[in-house]
PDB file of C-alpha atoms in Angstrom:
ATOM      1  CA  UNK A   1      15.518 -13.566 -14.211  1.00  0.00           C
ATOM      2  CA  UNK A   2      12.700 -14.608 -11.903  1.00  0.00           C
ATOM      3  CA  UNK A   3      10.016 -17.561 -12.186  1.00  0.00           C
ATOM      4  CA  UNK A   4       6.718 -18.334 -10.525  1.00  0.00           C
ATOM      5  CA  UNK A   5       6.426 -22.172  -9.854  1.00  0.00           C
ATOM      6  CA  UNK A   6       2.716 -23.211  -9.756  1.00  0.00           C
ATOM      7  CA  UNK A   7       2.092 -26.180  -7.380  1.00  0.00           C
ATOM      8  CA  UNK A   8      -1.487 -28.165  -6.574  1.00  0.00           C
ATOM      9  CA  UNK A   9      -1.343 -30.267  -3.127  1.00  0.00           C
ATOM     10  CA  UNK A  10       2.470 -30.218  -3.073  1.00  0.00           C
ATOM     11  CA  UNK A  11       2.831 -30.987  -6.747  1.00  0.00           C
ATOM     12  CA  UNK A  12       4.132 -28.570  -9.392  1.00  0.00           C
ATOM     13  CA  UNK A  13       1.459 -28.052 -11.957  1.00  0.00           C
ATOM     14  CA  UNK A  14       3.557 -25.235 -14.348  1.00  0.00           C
ATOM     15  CA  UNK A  15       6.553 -22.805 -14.087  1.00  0.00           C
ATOM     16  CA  UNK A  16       6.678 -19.910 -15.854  1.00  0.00           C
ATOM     17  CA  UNK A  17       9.588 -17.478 -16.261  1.00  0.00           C
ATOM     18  CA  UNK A  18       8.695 -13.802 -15.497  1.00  0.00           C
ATOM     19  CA  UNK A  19       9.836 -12.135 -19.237  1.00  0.00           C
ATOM     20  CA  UNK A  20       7.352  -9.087 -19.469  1.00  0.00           C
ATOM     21  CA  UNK A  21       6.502  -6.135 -17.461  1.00  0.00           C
ATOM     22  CA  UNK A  22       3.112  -7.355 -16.419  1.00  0.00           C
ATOM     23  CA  UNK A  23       2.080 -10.929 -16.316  1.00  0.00           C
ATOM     24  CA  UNK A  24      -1.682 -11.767 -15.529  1.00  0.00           C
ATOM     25  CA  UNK A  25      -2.750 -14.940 -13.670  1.00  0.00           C
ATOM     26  CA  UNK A  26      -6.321 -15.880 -13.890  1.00  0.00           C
ATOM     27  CA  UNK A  27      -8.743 -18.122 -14.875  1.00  0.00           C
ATOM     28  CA  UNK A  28      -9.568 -17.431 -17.794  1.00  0.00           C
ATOM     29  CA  UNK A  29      -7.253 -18.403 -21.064  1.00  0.00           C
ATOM     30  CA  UNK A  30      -6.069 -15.098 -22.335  1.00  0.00           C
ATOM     31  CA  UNK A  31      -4.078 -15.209 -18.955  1.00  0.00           C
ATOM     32  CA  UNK A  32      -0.205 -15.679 -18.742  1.00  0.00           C
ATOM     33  CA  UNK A  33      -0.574 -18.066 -15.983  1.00  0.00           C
ATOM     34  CA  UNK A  34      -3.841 -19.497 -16.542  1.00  0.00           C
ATOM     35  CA  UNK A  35      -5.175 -21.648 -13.303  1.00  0.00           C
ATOM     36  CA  UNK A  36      -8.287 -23.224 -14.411  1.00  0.00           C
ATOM     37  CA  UNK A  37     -10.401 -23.901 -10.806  1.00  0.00           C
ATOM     38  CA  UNK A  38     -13.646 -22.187  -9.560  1.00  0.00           C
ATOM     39  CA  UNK A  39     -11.432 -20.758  -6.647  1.00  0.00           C
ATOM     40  CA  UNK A  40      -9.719 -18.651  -9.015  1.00  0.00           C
ATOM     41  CA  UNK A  41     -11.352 -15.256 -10.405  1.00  0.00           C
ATOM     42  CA  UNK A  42     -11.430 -15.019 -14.622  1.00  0.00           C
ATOM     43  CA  UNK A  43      -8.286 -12.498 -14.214  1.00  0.00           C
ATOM     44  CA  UNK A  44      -6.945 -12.941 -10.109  1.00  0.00           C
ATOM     45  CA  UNK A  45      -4.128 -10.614 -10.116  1.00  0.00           C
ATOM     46  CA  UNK A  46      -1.102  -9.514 -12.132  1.00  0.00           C
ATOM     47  CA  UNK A  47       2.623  -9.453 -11.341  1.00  0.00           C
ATOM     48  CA  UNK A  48       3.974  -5.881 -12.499  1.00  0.00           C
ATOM     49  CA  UNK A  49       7.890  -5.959 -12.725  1.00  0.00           C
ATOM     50  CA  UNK A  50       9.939  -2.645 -12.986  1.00  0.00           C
ATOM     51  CA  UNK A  51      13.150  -1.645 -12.124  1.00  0.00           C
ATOM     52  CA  UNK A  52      12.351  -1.124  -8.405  1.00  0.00           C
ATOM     53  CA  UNK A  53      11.413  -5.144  -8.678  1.00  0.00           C
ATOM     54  CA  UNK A  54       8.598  -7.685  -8.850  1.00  0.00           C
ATOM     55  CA  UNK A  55       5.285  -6.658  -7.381  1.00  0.00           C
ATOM     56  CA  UNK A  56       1.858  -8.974  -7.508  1.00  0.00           C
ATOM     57  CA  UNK A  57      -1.455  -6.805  -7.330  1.00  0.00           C
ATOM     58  CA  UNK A  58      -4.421  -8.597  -6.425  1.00  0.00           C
ATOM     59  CA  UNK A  59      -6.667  -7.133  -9.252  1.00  0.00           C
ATOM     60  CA  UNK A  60     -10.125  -6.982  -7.322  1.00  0.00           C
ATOM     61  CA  UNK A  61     -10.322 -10.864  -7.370  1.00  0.00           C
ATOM     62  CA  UNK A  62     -13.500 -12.841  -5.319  1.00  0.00           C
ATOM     63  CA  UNK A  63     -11.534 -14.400  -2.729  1.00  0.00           C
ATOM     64  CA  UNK A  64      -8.706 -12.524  -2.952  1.00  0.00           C
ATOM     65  CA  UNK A  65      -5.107 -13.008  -2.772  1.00  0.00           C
ATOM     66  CA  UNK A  66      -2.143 -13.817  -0.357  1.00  0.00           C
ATOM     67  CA  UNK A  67       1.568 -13.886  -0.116  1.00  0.00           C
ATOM     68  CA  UNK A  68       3.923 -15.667   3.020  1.00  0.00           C
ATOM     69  CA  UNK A  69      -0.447 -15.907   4.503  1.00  0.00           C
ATOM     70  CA  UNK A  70      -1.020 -12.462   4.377  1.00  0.00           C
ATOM     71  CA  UNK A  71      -3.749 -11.160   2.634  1.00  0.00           C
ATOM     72  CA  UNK A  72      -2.405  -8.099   0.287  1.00  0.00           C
ATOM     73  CA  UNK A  73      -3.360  -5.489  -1.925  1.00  0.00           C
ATOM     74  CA  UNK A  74       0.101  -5.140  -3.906  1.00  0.00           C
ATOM     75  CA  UNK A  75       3.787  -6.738  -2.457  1.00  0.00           C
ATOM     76  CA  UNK A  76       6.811  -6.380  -3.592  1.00  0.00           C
ATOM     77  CA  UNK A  77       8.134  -9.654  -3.743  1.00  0.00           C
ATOM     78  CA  UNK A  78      10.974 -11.728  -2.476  1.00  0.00           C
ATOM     79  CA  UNK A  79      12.925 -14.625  -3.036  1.00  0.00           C
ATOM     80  CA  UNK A  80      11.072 -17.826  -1.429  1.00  0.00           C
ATOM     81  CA  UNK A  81       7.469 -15.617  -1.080  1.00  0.00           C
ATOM     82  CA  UNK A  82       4.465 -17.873  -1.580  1.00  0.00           C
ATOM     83  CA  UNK A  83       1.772 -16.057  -3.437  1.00  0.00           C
ATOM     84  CA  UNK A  84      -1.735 -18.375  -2.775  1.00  0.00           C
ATOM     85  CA  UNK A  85      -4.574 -17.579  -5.159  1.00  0.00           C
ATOM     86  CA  UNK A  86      -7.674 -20.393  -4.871  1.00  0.00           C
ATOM     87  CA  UNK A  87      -6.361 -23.474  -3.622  1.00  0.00           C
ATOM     88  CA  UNK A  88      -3.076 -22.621  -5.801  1.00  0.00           C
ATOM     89  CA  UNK A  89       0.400 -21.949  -4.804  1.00  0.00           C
ATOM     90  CA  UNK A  90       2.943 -19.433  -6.513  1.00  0.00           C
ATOM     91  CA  UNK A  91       6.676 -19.691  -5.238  1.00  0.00           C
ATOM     92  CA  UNK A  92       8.520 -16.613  -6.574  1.00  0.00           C
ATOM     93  CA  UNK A  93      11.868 -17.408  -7.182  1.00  0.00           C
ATOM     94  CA  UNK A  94      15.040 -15.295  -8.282  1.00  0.00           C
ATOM     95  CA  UNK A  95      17.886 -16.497  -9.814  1.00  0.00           C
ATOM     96  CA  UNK A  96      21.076 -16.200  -7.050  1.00  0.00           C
ATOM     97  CA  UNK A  97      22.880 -13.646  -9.165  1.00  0.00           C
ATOM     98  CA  UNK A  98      19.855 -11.161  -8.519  1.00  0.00           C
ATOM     99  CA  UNK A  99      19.300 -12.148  -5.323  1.00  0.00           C
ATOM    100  CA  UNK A 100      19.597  -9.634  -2.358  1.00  0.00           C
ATOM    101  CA  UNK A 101      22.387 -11.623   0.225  1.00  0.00           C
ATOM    102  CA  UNK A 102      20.546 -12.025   3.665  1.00  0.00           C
ATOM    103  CA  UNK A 103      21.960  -9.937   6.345  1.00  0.00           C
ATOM    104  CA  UNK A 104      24.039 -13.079   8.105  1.00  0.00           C
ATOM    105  CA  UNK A 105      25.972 -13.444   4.946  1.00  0.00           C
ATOM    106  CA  UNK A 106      27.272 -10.241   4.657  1.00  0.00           C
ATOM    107  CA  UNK A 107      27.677  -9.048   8.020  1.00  0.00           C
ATOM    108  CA  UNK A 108      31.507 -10.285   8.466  1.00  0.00           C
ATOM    109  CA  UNK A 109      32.617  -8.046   5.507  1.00  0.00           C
ATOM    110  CA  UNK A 110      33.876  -5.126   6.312  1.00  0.00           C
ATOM    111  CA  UNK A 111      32.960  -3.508   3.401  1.00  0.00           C
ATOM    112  CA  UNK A 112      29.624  -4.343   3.542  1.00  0.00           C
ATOM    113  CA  UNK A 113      26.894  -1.466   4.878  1.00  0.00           C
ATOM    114  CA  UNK A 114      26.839  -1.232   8.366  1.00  0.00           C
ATOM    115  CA  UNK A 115      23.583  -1.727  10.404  1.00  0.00           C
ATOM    116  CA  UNK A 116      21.305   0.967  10.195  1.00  0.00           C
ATOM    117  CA  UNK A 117      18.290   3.053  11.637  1.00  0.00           C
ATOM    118  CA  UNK A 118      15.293   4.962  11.429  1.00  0.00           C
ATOM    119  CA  UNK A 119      14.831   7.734  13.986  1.00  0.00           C
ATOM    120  CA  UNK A 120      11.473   9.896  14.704  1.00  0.00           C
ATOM    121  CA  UNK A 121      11.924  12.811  14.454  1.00  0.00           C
ATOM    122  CA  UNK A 122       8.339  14.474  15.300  1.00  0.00           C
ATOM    123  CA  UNK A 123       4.790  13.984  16.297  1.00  0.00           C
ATOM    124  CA  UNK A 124       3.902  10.921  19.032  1.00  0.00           C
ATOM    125  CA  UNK A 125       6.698   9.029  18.200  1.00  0.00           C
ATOM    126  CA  UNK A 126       9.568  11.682  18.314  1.00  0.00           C
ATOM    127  CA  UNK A 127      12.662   9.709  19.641  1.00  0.00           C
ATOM    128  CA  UNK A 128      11.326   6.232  18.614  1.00  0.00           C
ATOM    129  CA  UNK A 129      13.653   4.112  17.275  1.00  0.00           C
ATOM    130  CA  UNK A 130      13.837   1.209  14.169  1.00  0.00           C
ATOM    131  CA  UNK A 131      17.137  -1.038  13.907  1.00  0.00           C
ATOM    132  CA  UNK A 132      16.624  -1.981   9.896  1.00  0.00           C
ATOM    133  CA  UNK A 133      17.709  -5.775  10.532  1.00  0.00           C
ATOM    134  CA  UNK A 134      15.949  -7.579   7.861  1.00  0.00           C
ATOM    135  CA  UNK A 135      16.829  -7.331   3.931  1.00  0.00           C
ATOM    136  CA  UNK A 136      13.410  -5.096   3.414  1.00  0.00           C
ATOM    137  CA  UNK A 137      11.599  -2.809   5.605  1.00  0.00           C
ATOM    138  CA  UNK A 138       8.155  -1.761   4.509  1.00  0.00           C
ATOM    139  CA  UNK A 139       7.163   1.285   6.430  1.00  0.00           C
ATOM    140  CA  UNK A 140       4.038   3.385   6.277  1.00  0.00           C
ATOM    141  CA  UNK A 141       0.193   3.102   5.817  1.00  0.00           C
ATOM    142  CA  UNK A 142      -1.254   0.888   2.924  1.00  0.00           C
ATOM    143  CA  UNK A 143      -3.420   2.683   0.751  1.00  0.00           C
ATOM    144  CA  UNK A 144      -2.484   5.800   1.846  1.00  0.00           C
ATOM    145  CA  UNK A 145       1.758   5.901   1.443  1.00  0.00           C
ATOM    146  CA  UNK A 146       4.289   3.176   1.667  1.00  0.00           C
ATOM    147  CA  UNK A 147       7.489   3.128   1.217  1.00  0.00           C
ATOM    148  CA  UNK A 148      10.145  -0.095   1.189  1.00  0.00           C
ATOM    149  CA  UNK A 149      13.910   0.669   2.430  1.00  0.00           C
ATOM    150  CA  UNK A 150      16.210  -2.358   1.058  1.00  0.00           C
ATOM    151  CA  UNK A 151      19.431  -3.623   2.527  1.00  0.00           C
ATOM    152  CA  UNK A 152      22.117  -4.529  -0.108  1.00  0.00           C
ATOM    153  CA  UNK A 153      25.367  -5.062  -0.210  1.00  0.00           C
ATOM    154  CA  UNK A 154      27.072  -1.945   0.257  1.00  0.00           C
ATOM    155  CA  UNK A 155      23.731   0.723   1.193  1.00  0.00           C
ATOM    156  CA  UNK A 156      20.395   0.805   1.537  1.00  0.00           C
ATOM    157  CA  UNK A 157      17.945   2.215  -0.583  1.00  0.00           C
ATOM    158  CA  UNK A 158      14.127   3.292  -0.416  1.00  0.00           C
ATOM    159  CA  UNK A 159      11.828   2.667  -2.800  1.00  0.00           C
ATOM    160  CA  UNK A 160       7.841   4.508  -2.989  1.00  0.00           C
ATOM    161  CA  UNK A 161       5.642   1.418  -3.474  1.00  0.00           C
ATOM    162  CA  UNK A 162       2.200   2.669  -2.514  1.00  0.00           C
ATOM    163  CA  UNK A 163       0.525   6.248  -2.092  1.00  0.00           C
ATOM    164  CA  UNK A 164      -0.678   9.584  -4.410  1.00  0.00           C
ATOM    165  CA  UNK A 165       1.800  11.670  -2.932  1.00  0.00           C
ATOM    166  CA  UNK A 166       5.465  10.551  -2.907  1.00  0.00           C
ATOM    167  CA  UNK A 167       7.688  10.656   0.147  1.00  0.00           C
ATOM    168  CA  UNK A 168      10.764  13.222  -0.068  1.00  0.00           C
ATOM    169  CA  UNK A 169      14.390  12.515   1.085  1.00  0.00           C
ATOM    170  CA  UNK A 170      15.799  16.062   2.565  1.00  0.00           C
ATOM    171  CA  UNK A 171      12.920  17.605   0.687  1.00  0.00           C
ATOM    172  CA  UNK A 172      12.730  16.283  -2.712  1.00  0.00           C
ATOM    173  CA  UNK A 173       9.980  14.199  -3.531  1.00  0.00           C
ATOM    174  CA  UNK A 174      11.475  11.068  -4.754  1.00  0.00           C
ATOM    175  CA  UNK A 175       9.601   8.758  -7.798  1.00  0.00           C
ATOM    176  CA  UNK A 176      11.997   5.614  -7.826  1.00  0.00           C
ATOM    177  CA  UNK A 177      14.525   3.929  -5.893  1.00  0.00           C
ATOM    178  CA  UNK A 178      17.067   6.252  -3.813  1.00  0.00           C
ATOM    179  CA  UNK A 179      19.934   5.624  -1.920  1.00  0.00           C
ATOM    180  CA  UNK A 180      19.894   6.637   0.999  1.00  0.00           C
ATOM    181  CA  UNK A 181      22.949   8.338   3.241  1.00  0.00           C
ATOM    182  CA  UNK A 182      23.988   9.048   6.305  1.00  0.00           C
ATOM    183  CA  UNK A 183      21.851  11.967   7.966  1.00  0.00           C
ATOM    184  CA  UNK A 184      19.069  11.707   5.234  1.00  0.00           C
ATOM    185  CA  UNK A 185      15.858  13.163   6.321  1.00  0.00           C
ATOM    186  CA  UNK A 186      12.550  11.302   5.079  1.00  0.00           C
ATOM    187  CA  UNK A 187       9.568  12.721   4.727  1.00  0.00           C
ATOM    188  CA  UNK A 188       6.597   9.917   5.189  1.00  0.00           C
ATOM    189  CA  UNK A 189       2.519  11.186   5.171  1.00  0.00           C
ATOM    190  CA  UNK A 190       4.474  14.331   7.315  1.00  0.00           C
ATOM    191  CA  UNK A 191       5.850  12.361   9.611  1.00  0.00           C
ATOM    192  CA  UNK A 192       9.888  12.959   9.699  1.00  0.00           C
ATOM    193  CA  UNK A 193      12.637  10.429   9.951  1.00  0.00           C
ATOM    194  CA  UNK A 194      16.198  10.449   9.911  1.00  0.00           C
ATOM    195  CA  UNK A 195      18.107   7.348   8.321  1.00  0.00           C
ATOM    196  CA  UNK A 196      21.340   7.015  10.349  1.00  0.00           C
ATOM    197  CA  UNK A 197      24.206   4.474   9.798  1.00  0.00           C
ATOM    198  CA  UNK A 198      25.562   3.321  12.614  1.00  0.00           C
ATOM    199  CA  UNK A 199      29.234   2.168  11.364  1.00  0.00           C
ATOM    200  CA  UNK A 200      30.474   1.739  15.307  1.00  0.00           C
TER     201      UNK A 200
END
């Protein structure tokens, strides 16, 4: 179960528990999470929660919307982010059960997944190289195609967040989270990578 704890100037106003596929925040009172201040647009943006996670759309709001200080279209969200809409701030939080374990906790067990990369594999940046050290990845061009690749406790997976066309693994276009193995071959806005665990 997540939550999204409202605070004003440090102090909590509300928290609300996320328990419905799409959750509006806005200023107006039909919202789920209503914010009543002239900063805030009559319906700001929405949190959409599937099985591929949380994700906060700004939903064509006046002064639009930001999460960690970065203004955003959609995000898939993480434990801790800061979502800040008006002179609001939303802390996403997940309960520890659902929680993805940071990278320094797992690393000493063996049977976690091993560190892995991204390789090039055509056009300018043939050869190129990307170590996948944090818990998410977000890789490719918003608005166009974007993709997240997740660390978890045993393997990583990608997920299609953004984009009309959907990226393929070794070929097959993929519509939800996959995991990914060894050797895979993804195809991003025709640029080709290779995922590659490196288990040394």
């Amino acid at each position: 179960m997540a939550k999204i704890i409202v605070t004003f100037n440090g102090l909590i106003q509300q928290e609300v528990s996320i328990t419905k596929s799409r959750m509006t925040i806005g200023r107006r009172p039909g919202n789920d999470i209503v914010i009543d201040h002239l900063t805030v647009s009559g319906q700001h943006a929405a949190i959409d929660t599937t099985a591929n996670g949380s994700f906060v759309l700004d939903l064509g709001s006046t002064n639009g919307t930001m999460v960690n200080s970065q203004p955003i279209k959609k995000h898939l969200l993480q434990h801790d982010d800061v979502i800040d809409i008006g002179k609001y701030k939303l802390r996403f939080q997940v309960e520890k059960s659902a929680q993805v374990k940071p990278l320094g906790e797992v690393a000493a067990d063996p049977g976690i997944a091993a560190l892995a990369k991204i390789r090039v594999m055509n056009g300018n940046n043939a050869g190129k190289e990307l170590t996948l050290v944090k818990p998410i990845t977000t890789i490719g061009s918003p608005g166009v195609q974007v993709v997240v690749i997740a660390k978890h406790a045993t393997n990583y997976s990608i997920t299609p967040v953004e984009g009309a066309t959907k990226p393929k693994i070794n070929e097959r276009e993929i519509i939800a989270k996959t995991i990914l193995a060894h050797g895979d071959i993804i195809d991003l806005m025709s640029t080709k990578m290779q995922f590659l665990v490196d288990r040394s």
